[in-house]
Coordinates of C-alpha atoms and ligand atoms in Angstrom, one line a residue:
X1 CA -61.8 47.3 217.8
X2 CA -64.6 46.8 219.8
X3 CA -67.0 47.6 216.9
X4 CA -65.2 45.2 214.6
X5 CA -67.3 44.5 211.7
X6 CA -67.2 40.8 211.2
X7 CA -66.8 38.7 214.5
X8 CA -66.8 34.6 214.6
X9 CA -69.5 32.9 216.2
X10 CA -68.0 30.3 217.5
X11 CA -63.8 30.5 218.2
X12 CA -62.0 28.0 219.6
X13 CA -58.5 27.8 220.8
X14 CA -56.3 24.9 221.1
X15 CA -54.6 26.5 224.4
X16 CA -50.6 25.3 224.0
X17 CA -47.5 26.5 225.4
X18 CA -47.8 26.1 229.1
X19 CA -45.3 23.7 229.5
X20 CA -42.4 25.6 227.8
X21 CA -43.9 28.8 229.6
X22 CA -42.7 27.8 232.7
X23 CA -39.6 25.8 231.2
X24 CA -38.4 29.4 230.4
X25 CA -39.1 30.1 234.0
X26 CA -37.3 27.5 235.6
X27 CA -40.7 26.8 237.5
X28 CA -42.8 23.3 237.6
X29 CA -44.6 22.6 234.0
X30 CA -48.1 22.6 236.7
X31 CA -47.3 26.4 237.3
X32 CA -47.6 27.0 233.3
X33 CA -51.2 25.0 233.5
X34 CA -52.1 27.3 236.5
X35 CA -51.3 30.4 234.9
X36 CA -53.1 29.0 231.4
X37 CA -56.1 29.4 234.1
X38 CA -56.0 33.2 234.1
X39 CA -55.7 33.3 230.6
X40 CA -58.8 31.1 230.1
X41 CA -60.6 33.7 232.4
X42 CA -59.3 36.6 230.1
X43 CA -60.9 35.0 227.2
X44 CA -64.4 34.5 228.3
X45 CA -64.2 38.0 229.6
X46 CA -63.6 39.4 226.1
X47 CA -66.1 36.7 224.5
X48 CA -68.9 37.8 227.3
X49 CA -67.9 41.9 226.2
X50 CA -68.1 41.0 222.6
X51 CA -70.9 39.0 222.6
X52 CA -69.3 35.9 220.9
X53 CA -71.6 33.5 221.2
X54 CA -69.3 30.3 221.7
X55 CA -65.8 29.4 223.1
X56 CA -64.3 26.1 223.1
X57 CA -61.2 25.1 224.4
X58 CA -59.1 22.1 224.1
X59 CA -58.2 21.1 227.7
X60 CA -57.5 17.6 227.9
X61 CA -56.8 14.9 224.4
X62 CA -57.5 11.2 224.7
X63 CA -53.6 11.5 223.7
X64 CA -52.2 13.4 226.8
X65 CA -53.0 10.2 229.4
X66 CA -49.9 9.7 227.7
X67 CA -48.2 12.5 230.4
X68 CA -46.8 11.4 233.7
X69 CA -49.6 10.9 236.6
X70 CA -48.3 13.6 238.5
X71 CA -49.0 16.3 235.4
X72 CA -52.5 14.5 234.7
X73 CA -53.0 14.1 238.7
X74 CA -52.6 18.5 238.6
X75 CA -54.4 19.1 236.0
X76 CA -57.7 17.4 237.1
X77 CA -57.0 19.6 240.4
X78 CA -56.3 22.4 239.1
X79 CA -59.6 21.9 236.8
X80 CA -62.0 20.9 239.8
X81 CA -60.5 24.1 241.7
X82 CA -60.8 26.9 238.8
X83 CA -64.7 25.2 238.3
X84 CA -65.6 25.9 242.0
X85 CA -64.2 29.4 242.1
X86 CA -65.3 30.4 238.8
X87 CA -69.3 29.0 238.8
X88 CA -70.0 32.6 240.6
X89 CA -68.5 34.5 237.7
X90 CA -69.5 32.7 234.9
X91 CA -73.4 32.9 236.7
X92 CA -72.6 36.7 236.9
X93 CA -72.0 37.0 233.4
X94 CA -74.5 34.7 232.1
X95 CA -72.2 32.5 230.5
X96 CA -73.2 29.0 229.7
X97 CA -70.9 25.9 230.6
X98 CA -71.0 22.5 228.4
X99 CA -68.2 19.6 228.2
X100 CA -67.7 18.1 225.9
X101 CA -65.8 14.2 225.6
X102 CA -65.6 11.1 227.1
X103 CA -65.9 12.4 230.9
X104 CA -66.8 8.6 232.1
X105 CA -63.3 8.3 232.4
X106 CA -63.0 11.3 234.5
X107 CA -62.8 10.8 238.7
X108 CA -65.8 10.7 240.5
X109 CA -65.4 14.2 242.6
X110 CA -64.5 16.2 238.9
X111 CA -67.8 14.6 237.5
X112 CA -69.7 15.4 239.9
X113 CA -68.4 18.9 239.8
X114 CA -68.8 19.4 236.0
X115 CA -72.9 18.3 236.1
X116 CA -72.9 20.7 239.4
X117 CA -71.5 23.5 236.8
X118 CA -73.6 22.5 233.5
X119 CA -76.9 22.6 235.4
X120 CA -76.2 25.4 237.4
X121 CA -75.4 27.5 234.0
X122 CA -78.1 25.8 232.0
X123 CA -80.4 28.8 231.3
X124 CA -77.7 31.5 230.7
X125 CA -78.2 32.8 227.7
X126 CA -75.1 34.9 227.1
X127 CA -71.4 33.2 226.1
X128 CA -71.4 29.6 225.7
X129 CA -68.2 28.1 226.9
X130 CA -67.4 24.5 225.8
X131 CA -64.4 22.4 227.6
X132 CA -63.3 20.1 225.2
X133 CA -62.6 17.2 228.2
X134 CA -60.8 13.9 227.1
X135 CA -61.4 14.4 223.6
X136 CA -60.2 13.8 220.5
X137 CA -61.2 14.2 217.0
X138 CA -61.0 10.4 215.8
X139 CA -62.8 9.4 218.4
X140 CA -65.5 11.7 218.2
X141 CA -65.9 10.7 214.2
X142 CA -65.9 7.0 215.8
X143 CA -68.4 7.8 218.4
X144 CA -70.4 9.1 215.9
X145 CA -70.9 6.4 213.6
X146 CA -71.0 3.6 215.8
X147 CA -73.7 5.4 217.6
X148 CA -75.4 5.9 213.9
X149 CA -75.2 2.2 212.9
X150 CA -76.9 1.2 215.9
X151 CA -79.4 3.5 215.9
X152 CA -80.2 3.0 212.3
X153 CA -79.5 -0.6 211.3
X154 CA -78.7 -0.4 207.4
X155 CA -79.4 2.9 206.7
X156 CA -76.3 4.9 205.2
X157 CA -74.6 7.2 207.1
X158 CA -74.6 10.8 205.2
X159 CA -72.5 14.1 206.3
X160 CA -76.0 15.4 207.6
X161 CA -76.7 13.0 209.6
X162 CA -72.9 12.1 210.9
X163 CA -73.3 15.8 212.3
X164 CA -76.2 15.1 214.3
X165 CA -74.0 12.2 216.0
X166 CA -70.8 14.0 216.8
X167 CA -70.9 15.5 220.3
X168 CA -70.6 18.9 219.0
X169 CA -74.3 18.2 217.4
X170 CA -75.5 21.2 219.3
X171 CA -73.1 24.1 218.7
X172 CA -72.1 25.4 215.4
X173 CA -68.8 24.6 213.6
X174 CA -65.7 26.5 214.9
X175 CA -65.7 30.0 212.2
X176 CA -62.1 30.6 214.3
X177 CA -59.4 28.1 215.4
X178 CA -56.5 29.6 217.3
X179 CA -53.8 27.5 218.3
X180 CA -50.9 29.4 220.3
X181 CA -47.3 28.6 221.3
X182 CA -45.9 28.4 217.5
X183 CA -46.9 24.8 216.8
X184 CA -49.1 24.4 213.4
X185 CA -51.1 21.0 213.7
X186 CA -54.3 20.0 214.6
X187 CA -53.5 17.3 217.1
X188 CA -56.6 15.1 216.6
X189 CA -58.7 18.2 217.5
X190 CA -62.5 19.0 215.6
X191 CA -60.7 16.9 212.4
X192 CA -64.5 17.0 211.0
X193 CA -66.1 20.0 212.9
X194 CA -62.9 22.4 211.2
X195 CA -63.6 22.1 207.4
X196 CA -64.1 25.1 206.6
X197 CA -62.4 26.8 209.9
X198 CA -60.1 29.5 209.4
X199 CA -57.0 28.8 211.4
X200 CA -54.8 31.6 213.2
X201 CA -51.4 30.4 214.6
X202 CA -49.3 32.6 217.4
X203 CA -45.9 32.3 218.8
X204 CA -48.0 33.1 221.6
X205 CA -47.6 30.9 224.5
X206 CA -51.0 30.1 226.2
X207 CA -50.1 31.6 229.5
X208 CA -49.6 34.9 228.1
X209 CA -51.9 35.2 225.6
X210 CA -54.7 37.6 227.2
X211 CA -57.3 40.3 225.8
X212 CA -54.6 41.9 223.6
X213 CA -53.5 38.7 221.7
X214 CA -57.4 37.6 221.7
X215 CA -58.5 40.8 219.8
X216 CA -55.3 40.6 217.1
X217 CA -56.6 36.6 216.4
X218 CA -60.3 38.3 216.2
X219 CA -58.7 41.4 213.6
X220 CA -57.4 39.1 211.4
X221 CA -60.4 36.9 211.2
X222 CA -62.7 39.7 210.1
X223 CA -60.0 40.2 206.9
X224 CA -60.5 36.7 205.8
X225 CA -62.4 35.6 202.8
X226 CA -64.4 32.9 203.6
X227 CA -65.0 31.3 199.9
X228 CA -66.3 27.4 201.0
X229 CA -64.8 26.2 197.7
X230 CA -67.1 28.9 195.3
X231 CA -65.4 31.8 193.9
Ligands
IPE301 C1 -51.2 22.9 226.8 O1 -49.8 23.1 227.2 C2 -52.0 22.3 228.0 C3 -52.4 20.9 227.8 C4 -52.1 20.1 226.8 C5 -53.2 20.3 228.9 P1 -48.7 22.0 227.2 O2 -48.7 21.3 228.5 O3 -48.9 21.1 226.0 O4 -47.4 22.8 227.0 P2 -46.2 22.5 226.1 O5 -46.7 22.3 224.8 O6 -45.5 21.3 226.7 O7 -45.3 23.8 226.2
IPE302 C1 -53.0 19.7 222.2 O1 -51.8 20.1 222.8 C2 -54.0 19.3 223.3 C3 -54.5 20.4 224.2 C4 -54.2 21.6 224.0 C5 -55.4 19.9 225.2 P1 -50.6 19.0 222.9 O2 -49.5 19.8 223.5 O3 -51.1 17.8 223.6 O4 -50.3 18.6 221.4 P2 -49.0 18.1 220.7 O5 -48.6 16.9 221.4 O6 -48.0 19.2 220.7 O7 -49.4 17.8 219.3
MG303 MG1 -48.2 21.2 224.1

């Protein structure tokens, strides 16, 4: 497995299923989140020993301000926490951190901590891991093209140049989206940035998926035909 012929470049994971994790439980839904932590650990682990190049993970949509403060409250905590005792590793094994979203929104003290973490990281040159923070898809697209209009008053706005806008502009398009816990959507996640992503749903739920699931999302990836509408 290790020597596996045709690995992504970029994978990202839309990380779901903590909240029914713990359901199952009987625990709080924040003890789901906290143990989604050590699965997000696992993953950059395998990323680093494969030498995948990019991770992204879906953290945080523009959509789930819509949970009750308390959840939102623990997850920023739970965030700033996993940052401050993770920097060491992540400098250990070279892995480079970016956020991506709308962090202006974000409290002061979590801000703070995420530019402490991207320019601490900046020259790694191993694994680059990309927390998708307060973000969604439409508004990226948005974003994007408002930021193109202004910049280039009557010029028209061509896929080329919207891809230079999007925040992604610097990493390459997802070759692998996993989603876990069973549900098969997007949920307003890289809507332009996954064209031509191959998608890999799990029953899965994000707390327990760990090396072992990663590998069976990477082993079915390297059997799929990528055609990009030729034949
Ligand atoms: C994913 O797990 C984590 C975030 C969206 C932050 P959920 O919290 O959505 O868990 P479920 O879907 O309710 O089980
Ligand atoms: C998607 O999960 C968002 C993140 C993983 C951060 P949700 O749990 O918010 O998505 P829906 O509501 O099931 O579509
Ligand atoms: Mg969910």
């Amino acid at each position: 497995m290790e020597q596996m012929s045709k690995l992504p470049t970029h994978v990202s994971i839309i990380m779901d299923g903590n909240g029914r994790w713990a359901k199952r439980l009987g625990k709080d839904r924040l003890e789901g989140h906290k143990e989604g932590v050590e699965s997000v650990r696992a993953c950059i682990e395998l990323c680093v020993e494969l030498k995948i190049k990019y991770l992204s993970i879906f953290a945080f949509s523009t959509e789930n301000w819509g949970r009750p403060t308390s959840e939102i409250e623990g997850l920023w905590a739970l965030m700033l926490k996993a940052l401050r005792a993770e920097l060491k590793t992540l400098m250990k094994n070279d892995v480079r951190l970016l956020f991506l979203g709308d962090i202006s929104q974000l409290r002061e003290e979590l801000r703070a901590e995420i530019e402490h973490c991207k320019g601490e990281t900046a020259q790694n040159k191993g694994t680059t891991l990309i927390v998708m923070l307060n973000y969604s898809g439409k508004w990226d697209i948005v974003q994007a093209a408002n930021r193109f209009i202004k910049e280039n008053p009557g010029k028209q706005l061509t896929p080329e140049e919207m891809d230079k806008y999007l925040v992604t502009a610097q990493i390459p398009e997802p070759d692998l989206l996993i989603r876990t816990s069973g549900e098969q959507r997007i949920s307003n996640y890289m809507l332009w940035q996954s064209a031509y992503t191959e998608f890999y749903f799990t029953e899965t739920l994000w707390p327990d998926f760990r090396k072992n699931e990663f590998r069976l999302a990477l082993d079915a990836f390297s059997h799929r035909e990528r055609r990009y509408g030729k034949v």
